[in-house]
Short mmCIF file of C-alpha atoms and ligand atoms in Angstrom, two decimals:
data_model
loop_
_atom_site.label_atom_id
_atom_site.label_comp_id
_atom_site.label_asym_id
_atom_site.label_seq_id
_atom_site.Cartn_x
_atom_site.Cartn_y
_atom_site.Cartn_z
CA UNK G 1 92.03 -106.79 -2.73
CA UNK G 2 88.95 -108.82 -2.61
CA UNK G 3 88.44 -112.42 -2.94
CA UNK G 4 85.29 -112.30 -5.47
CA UNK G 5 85.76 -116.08 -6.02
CA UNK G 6 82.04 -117.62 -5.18
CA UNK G 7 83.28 -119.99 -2.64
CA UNK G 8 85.94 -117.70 -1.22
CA UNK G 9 85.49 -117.05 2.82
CA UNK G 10 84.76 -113.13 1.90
CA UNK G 11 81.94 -114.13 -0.34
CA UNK G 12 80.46 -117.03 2.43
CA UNK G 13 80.65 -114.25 5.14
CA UNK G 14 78.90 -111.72 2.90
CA UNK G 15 76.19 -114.41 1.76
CA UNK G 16 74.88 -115.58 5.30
CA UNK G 17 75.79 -113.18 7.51
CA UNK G 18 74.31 -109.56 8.58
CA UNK G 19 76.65 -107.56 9.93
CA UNK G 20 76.50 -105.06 13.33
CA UNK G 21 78.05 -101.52 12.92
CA UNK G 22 80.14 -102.15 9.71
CA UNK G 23 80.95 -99.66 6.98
CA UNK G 24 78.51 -101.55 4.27
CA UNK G 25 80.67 -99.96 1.30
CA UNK G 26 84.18 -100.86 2.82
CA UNK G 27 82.77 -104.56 3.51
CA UNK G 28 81.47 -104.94 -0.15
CA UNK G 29 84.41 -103.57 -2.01
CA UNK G 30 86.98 -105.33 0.60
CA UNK G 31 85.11 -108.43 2.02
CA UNK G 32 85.24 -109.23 5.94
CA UNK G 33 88.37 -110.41 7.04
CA UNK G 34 88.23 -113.53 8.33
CA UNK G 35 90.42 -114.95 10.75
CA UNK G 36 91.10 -118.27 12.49
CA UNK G 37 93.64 -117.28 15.28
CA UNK G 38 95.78 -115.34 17.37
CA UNK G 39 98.90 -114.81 18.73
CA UNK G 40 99.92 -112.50 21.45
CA UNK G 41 98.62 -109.46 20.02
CA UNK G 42 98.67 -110.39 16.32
CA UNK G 43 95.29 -111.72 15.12
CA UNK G 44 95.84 -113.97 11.35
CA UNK G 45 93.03 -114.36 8.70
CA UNK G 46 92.31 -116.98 6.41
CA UNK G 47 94.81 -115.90 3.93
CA UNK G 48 97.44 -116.37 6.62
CA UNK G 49 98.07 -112.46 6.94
CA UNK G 50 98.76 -111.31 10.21
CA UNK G 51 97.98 -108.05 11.89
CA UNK G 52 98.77 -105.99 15.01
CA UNK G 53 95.25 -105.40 16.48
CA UNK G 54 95.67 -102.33 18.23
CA UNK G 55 91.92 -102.89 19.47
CA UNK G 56 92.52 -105.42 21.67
CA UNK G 57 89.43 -107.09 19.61
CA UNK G 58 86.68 -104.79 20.80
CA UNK G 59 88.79 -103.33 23.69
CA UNK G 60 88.32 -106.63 25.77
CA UNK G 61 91.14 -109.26 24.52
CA UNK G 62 93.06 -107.08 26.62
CA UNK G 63 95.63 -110.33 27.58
CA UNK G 64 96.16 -111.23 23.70
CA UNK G 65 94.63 -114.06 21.84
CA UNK G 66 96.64 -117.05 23.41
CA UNK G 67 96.95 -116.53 26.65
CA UNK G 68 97.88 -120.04 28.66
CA UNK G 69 96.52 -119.07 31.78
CA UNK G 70 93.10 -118.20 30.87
CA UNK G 71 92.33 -120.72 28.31
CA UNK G 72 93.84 -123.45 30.63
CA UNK G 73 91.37 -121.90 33.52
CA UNK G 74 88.20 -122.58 30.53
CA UNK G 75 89.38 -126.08 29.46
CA UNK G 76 89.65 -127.45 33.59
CA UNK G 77 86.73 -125.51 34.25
CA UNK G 78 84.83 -127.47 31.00
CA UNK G 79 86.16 -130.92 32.14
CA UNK G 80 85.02 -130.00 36.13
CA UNK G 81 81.22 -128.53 35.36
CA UNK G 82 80.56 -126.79 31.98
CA UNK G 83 77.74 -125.01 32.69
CA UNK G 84 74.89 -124.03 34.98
CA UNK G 85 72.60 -121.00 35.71
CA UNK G 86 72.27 -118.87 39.26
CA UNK G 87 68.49 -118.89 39.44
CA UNK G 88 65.87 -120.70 42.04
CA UNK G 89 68.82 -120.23 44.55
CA UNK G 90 71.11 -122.75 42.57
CA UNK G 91 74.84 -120.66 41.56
CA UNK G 92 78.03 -122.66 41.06
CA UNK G 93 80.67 -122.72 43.49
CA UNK G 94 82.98 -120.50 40.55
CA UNK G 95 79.65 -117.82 40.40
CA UNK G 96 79.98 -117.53 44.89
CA UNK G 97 83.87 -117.07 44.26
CA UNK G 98 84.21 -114.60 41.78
CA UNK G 99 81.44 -112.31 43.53
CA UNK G 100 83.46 -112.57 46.61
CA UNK G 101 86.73 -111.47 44.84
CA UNK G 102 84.77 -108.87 43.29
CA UNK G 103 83.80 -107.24 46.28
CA UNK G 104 87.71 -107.64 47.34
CA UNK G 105 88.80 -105.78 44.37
CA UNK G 106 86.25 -103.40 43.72
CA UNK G 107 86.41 -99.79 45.51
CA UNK G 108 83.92 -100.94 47.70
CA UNK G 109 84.18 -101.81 51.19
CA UNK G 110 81.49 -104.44 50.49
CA UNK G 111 79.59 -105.30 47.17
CA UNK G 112 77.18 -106.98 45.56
CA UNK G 113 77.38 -108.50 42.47
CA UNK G 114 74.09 -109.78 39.63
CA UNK G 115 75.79 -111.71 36.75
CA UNK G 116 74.71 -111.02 32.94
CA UNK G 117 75.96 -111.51 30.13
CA UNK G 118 76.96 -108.46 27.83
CA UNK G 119 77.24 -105.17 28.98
CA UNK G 120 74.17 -103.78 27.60
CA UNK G 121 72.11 -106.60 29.44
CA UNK G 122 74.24 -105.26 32.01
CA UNK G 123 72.84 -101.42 31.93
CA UNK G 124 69.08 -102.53 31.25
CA UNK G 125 69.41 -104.71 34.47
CA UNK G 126 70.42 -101.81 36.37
CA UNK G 127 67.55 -99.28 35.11
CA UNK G 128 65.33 -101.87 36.36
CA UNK G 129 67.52 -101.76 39.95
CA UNK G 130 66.80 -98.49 40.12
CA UNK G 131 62.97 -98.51 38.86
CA UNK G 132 62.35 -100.89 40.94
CA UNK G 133 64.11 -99.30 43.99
CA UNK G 134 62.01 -96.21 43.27
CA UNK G 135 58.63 -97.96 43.05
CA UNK G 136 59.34 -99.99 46.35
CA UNK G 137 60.54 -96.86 48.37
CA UNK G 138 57.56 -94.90 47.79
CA UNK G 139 58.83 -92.72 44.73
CA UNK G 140 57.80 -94.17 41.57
CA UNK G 141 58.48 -90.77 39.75
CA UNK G 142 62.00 -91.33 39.74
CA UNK G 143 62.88 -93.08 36.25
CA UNK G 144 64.81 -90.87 33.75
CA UNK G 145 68.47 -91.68 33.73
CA UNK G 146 70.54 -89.00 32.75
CA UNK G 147 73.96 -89.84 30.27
CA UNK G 148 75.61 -87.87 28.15
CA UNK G 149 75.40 -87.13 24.57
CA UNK G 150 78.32 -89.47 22.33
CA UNK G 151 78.35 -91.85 25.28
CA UNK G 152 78.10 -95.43 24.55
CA UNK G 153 76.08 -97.96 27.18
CA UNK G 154 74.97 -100.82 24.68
CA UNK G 155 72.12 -101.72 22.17
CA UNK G 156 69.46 -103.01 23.69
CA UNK G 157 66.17 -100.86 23.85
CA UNK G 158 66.81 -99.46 27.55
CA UNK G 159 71.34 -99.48 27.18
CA UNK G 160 70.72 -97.85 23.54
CA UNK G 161 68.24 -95.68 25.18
CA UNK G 162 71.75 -94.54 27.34
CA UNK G 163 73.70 -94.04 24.32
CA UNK G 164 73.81 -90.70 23.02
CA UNK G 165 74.48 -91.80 19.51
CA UNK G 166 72.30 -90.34 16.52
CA UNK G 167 71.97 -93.12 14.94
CA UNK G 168 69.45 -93.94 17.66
CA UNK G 169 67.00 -91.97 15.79
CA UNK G 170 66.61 -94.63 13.10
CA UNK G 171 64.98 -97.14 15.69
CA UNK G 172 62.74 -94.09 17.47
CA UNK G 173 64.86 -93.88 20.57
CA UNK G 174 65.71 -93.04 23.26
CA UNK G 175 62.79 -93.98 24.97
CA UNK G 176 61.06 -91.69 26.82
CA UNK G 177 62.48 -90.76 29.95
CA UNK G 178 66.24 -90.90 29.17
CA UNK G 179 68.49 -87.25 29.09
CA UNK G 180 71.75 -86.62 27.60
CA UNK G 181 73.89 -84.01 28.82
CA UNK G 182 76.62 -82.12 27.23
CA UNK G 183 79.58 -84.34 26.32
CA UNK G 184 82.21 -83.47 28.23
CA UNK G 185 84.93 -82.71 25.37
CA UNK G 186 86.44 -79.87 25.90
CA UNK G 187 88.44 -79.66 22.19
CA UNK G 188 85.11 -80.08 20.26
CA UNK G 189 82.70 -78.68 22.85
CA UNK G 190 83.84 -76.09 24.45
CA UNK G 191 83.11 -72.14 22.96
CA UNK G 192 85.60 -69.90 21.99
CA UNK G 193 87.77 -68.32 24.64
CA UNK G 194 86.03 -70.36 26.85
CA UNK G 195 88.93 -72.05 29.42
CA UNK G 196 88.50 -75.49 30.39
CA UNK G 197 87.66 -75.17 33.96
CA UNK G 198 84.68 -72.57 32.49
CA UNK G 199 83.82 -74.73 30.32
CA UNK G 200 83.61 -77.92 33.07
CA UNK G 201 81.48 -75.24 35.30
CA UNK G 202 79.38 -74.99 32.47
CA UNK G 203 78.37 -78.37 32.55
CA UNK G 204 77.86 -78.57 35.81
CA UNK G 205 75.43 -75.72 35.76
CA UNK G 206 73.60 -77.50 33.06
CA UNK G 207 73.54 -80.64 34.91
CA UNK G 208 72.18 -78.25 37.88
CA UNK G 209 69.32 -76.76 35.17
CA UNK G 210 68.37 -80.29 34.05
CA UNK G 211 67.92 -81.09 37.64
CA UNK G 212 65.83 -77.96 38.84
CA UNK G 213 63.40 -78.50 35.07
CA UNK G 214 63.09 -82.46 35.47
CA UNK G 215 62.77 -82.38 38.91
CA UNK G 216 64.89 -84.39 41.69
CA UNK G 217 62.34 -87.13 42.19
CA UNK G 218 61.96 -87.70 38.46
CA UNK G 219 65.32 -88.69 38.41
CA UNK G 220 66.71 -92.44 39.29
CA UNK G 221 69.90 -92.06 38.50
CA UNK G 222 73.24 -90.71 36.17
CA UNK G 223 75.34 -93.12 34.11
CA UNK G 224 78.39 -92.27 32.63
CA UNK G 225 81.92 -93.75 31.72
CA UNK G 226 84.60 -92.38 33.39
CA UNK G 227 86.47 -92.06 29.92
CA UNK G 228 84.07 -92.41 27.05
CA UNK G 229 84.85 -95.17 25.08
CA UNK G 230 82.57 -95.84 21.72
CA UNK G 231 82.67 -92.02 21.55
CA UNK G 232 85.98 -91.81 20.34
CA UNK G 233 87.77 -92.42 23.29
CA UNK G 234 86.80 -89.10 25.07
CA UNK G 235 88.45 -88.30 28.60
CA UNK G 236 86.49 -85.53 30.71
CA UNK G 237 87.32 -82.12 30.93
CA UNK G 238 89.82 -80.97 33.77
CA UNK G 239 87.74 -81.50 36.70
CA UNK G 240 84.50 -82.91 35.65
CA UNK G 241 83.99 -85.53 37.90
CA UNK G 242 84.71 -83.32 41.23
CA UNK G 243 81.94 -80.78 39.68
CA UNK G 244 79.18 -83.24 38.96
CA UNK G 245 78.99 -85.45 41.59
CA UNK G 246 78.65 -83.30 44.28
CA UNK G 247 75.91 -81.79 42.40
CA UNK G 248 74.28 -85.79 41.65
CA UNK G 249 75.20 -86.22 45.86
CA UNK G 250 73.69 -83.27 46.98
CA UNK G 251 69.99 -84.27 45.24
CA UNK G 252 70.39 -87.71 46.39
CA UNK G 253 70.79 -89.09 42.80
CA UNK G 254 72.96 -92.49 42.40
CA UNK G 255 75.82 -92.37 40.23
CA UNK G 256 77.01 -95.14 38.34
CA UNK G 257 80.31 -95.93 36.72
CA UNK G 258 79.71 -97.95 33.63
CA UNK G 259 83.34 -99.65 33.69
CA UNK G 260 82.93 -101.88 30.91
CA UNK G 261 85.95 -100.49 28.90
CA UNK G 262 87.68 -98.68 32.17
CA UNK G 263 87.48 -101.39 34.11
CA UNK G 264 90.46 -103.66 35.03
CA UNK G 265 93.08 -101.75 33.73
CA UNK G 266 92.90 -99.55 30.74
CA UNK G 267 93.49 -96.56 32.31
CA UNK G 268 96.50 -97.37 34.43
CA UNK G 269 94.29 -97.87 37.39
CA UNK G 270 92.15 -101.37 38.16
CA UNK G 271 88.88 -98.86 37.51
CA UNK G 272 88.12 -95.96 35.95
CA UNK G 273 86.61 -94.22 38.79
CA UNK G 274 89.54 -94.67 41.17
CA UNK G 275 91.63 -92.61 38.25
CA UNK G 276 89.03 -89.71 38.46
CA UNK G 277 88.67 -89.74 42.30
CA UNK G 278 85.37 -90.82 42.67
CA UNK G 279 83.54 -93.67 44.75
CA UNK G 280 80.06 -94.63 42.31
CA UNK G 281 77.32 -96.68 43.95
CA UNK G 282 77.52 -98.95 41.33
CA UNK G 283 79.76 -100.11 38.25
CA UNK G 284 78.97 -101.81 35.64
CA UNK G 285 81.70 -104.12 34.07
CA UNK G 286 81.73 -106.55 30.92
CA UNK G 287 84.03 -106.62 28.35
CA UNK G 288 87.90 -106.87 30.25
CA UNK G 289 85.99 -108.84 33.22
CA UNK G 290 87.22 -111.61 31.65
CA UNK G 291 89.46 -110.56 28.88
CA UNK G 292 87.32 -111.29 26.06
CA UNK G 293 87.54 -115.19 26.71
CA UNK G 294 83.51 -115.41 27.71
CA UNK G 295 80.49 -113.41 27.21
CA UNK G 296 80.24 -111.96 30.44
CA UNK G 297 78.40 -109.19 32.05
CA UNK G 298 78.31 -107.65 36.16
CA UNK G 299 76.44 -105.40 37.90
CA UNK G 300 79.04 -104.32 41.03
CA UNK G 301 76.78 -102.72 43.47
CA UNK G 302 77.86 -100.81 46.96
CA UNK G 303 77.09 -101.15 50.13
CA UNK G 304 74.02 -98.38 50.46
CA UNK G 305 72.82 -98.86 46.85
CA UNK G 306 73.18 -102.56 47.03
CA UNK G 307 71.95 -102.78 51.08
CA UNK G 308 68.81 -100.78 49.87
CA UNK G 309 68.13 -102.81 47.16
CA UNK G 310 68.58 -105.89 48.83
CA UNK G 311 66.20 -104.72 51.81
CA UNK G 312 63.45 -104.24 48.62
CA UNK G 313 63.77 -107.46 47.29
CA UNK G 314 64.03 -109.16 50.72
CA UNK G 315 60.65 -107.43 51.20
CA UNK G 316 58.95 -108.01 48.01
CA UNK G 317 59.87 -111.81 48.17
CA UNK G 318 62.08 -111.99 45.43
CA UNK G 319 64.11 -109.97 42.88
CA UNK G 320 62.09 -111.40 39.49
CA UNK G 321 64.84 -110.72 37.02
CA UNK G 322 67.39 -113.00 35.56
CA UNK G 323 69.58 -114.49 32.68
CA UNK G 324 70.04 -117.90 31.74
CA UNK G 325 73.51 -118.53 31.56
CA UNK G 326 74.49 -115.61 33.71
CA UNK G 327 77.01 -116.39 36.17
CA UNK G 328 78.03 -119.33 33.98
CA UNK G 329 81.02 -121.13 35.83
CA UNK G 330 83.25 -121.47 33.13
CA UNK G 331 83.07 -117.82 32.93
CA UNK G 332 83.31 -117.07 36.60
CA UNK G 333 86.75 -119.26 36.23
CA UNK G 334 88.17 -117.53 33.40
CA UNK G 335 87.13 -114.17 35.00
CA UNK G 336 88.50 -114.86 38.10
CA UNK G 337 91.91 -115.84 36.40
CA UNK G 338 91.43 -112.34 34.53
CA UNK G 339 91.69 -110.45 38.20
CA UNK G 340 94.57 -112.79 38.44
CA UNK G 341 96.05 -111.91 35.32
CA UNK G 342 95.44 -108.02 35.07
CA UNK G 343 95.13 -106.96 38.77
CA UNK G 344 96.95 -108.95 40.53
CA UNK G 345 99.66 -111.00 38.85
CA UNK G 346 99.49 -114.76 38.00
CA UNK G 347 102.49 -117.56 37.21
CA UNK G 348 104.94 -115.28 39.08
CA UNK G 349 103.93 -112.28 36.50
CA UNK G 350 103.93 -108.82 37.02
CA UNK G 351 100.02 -107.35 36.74
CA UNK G 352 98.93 -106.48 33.82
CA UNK G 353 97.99 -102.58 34.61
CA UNK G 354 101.28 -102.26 35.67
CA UNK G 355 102.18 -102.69 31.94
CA UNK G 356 99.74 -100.58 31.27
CA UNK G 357 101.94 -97.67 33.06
CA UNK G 358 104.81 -98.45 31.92
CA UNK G 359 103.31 -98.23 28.45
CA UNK G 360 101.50 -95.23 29.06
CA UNK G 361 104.54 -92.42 28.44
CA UNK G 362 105.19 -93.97 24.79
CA UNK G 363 101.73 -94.37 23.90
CA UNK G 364 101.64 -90.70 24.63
CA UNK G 365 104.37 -90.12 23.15
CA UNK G 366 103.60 -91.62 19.99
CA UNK G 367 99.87 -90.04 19.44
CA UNK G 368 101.80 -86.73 20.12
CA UNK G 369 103.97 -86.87 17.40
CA UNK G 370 101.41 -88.31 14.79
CA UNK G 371 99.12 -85.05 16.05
CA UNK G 372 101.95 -82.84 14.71
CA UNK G 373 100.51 -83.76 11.13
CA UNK G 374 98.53 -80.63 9.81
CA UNK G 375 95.15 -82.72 9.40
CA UNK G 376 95.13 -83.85 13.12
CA UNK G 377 93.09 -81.71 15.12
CA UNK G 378 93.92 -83.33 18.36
CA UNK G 379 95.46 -86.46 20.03
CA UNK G 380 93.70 -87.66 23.32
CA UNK G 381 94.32 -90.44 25.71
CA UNK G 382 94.14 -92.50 29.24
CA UNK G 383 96.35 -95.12 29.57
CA UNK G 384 95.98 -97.26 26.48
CA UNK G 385 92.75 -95.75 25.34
CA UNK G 386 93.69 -93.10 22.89
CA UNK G 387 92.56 -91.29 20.04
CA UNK G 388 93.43 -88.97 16.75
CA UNK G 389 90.98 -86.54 15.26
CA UNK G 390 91.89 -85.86 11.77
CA UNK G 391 90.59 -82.47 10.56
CA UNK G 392 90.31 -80.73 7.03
CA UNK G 393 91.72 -77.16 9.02
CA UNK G 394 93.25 -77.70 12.13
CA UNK G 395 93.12 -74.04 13.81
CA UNK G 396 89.19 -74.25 12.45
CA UNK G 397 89.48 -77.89 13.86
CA UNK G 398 87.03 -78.47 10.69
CA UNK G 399 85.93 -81.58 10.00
CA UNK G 400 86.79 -83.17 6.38
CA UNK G 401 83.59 -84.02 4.43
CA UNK G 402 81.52 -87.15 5.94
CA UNK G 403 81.57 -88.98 2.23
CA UNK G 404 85.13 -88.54 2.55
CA UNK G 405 85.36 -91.30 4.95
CA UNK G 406 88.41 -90.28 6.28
CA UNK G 407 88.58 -92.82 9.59
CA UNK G 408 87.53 -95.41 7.14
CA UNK G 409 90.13 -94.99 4.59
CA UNK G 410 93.04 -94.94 7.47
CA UNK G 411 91.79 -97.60 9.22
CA UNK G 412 91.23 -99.68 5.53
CA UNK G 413 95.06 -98.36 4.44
CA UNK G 414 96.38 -99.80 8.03
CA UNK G 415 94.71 -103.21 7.31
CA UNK G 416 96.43 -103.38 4.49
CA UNK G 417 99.68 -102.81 6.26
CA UNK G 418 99.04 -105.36 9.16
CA UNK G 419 97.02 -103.22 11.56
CA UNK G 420 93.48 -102.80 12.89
CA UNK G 421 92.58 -99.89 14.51
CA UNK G 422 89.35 -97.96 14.29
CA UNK G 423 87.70 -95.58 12.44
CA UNK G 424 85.09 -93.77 15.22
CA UNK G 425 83.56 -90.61 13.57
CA UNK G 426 86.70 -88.87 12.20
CA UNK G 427 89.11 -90.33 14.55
CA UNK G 428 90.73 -93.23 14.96
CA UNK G 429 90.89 -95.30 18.07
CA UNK G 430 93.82 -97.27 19.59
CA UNK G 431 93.26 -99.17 22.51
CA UNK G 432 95.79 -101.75 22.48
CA UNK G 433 96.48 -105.07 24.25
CA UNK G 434 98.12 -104.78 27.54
CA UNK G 435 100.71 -106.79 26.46
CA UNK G 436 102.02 -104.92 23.77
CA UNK G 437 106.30 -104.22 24.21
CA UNK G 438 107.79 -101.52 23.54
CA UNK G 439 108.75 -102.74 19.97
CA UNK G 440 104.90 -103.11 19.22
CA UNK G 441 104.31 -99.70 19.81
CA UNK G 442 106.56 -98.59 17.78
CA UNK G 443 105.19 -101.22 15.02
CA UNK G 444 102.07 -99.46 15.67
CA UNK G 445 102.36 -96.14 15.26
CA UNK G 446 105.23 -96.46 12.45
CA UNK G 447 102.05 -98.32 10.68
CA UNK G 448 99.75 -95.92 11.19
CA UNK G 449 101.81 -92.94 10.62
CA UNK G 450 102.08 -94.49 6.78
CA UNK G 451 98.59 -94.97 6.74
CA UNK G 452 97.89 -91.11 7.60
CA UNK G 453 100.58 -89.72 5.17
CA UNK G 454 99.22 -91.90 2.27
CA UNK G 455 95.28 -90.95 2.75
CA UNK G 456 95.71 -86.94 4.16
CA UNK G 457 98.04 -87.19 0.56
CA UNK G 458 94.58 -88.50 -1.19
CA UNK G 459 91.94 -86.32 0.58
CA UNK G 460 93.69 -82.85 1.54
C1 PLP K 21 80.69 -102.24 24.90
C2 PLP K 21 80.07 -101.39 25.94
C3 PLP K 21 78.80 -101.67 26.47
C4 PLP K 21 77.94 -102.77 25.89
O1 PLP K 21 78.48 -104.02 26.07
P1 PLP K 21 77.96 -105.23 25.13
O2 PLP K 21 78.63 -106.42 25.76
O3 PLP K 21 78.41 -104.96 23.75
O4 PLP K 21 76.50 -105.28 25.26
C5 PLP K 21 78.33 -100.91 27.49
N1 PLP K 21 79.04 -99.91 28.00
C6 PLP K 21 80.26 -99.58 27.53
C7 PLP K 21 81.02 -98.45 28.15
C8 PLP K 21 80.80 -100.31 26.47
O5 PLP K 21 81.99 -99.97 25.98
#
């Protein structure tokens, strides 16, 4: 399988490089694959294999890997001005546009909008929004941010701090401060003969006890994604979001959506929120904000949220935060071609999420069948976002031994046939382009369902 040749591209990857959140075994006995370039939704490595990356990337490439319109909005962007910050009142004319068409397509009325760029950078930014809100407003008690447990905000100390991951534990965090709720999942989570709209009340009561025992004015705000992504692709129970924000409303707690995988499209819907009926006060969106072509972060704030921080700043003199090339204009460009591309249609194309919806029924369609396998415990999904959990006993719903690697092994077996997809705990997470056809799908899960017959074969 391997390339152990000294010079080979496995062995030069493995040699300089330290690699984020990879299975250290699989990447030693495999090597990293290594690609040079993409097509549609086919990505090739260096061996000239190609595979179907039913990841879109890391959920952003969300337009494929050669999309005309985007990269042709980078390249005139590079010739026009190729970079420049939006500090000491300076912003490219690209940074003022894409803020304004923000605003238009956001599920605000108005909005403001603070550039970074990653997602994480994006979350830590708004923690200090909301510390600094607190301090200014006379209530410098309110700083824990509530999440939820298997929810996934970023790595930095403050976004990893969000993340309700264990593996948190190795670096000493969460910081202090930071509260995880239940996750709301009602397969894995919920006790027996406990229905799903009990089990949803549940967590709102909790949410209502974590409240009371913190205190209201301890708290500066709740973070969640509307579907969790990083968690294994996790919609919320029947419900959730009607039962916990009136709750966050009612003790004058912000909520914010963090979008960054919802956002523009994945679930059918331009935003995540808008699919679960709720109006945030602010989103957070990276990733899809401009399909994976730039490193690009936003902080989408609404009108009271963003009016009252704006009336702090305007008070204190300045807002002393920032990010060097944050609101770069060749990202602003290829963003605002995204919203073109995904939301509203470019070149005399349909949008994007409307492919999206017409996908949905046979993406559903196809994780339903593959669930009928005796070692899946359950198939979930939103639009394209969907998952598999495989299980050793399915009316147990127990788990197959962690040294197993289960995920790992499917996800290593569909490499080997031509697809990525990805091994999250012990499920396995499609979120395809939104460009797949109908054809692709079927590609897909024809792949996968090989890949799950030859390793539940191996391991059950
Ligand atoms: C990926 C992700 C982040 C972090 O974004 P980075 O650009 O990797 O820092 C934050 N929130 C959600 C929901 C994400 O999926």
């Amino acid at each position: 399988m391997r390339d152990h040749t000294p010079n080979s591209w496995e062995a030069r990857a493995d040699a300089h490089g330290f690699h984020g959140f990879t299975d250290l075994t699989s990447l030693r006995e495999r090597g990293a694959v290594v690609l040079t370039h993409g097509e549609g939704p086919y990505v090739f490595d260096v061996h000239g294999n190609s595979y179907l990356d039913a990841n879109s990337g890391l959920w952003n490439m969300v337009a494929g890997f050669d999309h005309p319109g985007l990269a042709a909005a980078a390249r005139a962007q590079y010739d026009r001005f190729p970079g420049y910050h939006s500090i000491f009142g300076r912003i490219s004319d690209q940074a003022v546009m894409l803020s304004e068409k923000l605003s238009e397509v956001s599920p605000f009325e108005q909005a403001k909008v603070f550039y970074t760029n990653s997602g994480s950078e994006a979350n830590d930014t708004l923690v200090k929004m909301l510390w600094l809100l607190g301090a200014h407003e006379g209530r410098p008690g309110r700083r824990k941010i509530i999440t939820r447990k298997n929810a996934y905000h970023g790595v930095t100390a403050v976004a990893a701090s969000m993340t309700g991951k264990p593996y948190n534990d190795l670096f000493g965090l969460p910081l202090p401060g930071f509260i995880h709720l239940t996750c709301p999942h009602y397969w894995r989570e919920g006790l027996p003969g406990e229905s799903e709209a009990e089990f949803t009340s549940r967590l709102g009561s909790e949410l209502e006890e974590v409240i009371a025992r913190e205190g209201a004015d301890t708290i500066a705000g709740f973070v969640a994604e509307p579907v969790m992504g990083a968690g294994g692709a996790i919609p919320p129970s029947e419900g959730y979001f009607d039962t916990v924000i009136p709750i966050l409303r009612a003790h004058g707690i912000p909520v914010v959506s963090d979008e960054v995988i919802c956002g523009f499209g994945r679930t059918g819907h331009d935003w995540g929120c808008v699919r679960y009926g709720f109006v945030p006060d602010a989103i957070i969106s990276s990733k899809n904000l401009t399909a994976g072509y730039f490193p690009m972060g936003a902080i989408i704030l609404g009108p009271e949220l963003g009016g009252r921080l704006s009336r702090a700043v305007d008070e204190i003199g300045e807002f002393p935060h920032a990010f060097t090339a944050a609101g770069h204009p060749v990202g602003a460009a290829i963003a605002l071609k995204a919203i073109e591309v995904i939301m509203e249609g470019a070149d005399g194309e349909a949008p994007l999420v409307d492919n999206v919806r017409s996908l949905t029924p046979a993406f559903e369609a196809g994780l339903a069948r593959l669930a009928e396998h005796p070692n899946i415990g359950e198939w979930r999904g939103v639009g394209l976002m969907g998952a598999l959990e495989a299980v050793r006993d399915k009316a147990a719903k127990t788990p197959f031994d962690s040294h197993l690697s289960v995920s790992e092994r499917i996800a290593n077996t569909c490499a080997d046939l031509g697809l990525i997809c990805r091994p999250l705990g012990q499920s396995v997470v499609l979120c395809p382009p939104f460009i797949l056809t109908e054809a692709q799908i079927g590609e897909m899960f024809s792949k996968l369902a090989s890949a799950l017959d030859k390793v539940f074969d191996e391991v059950a």
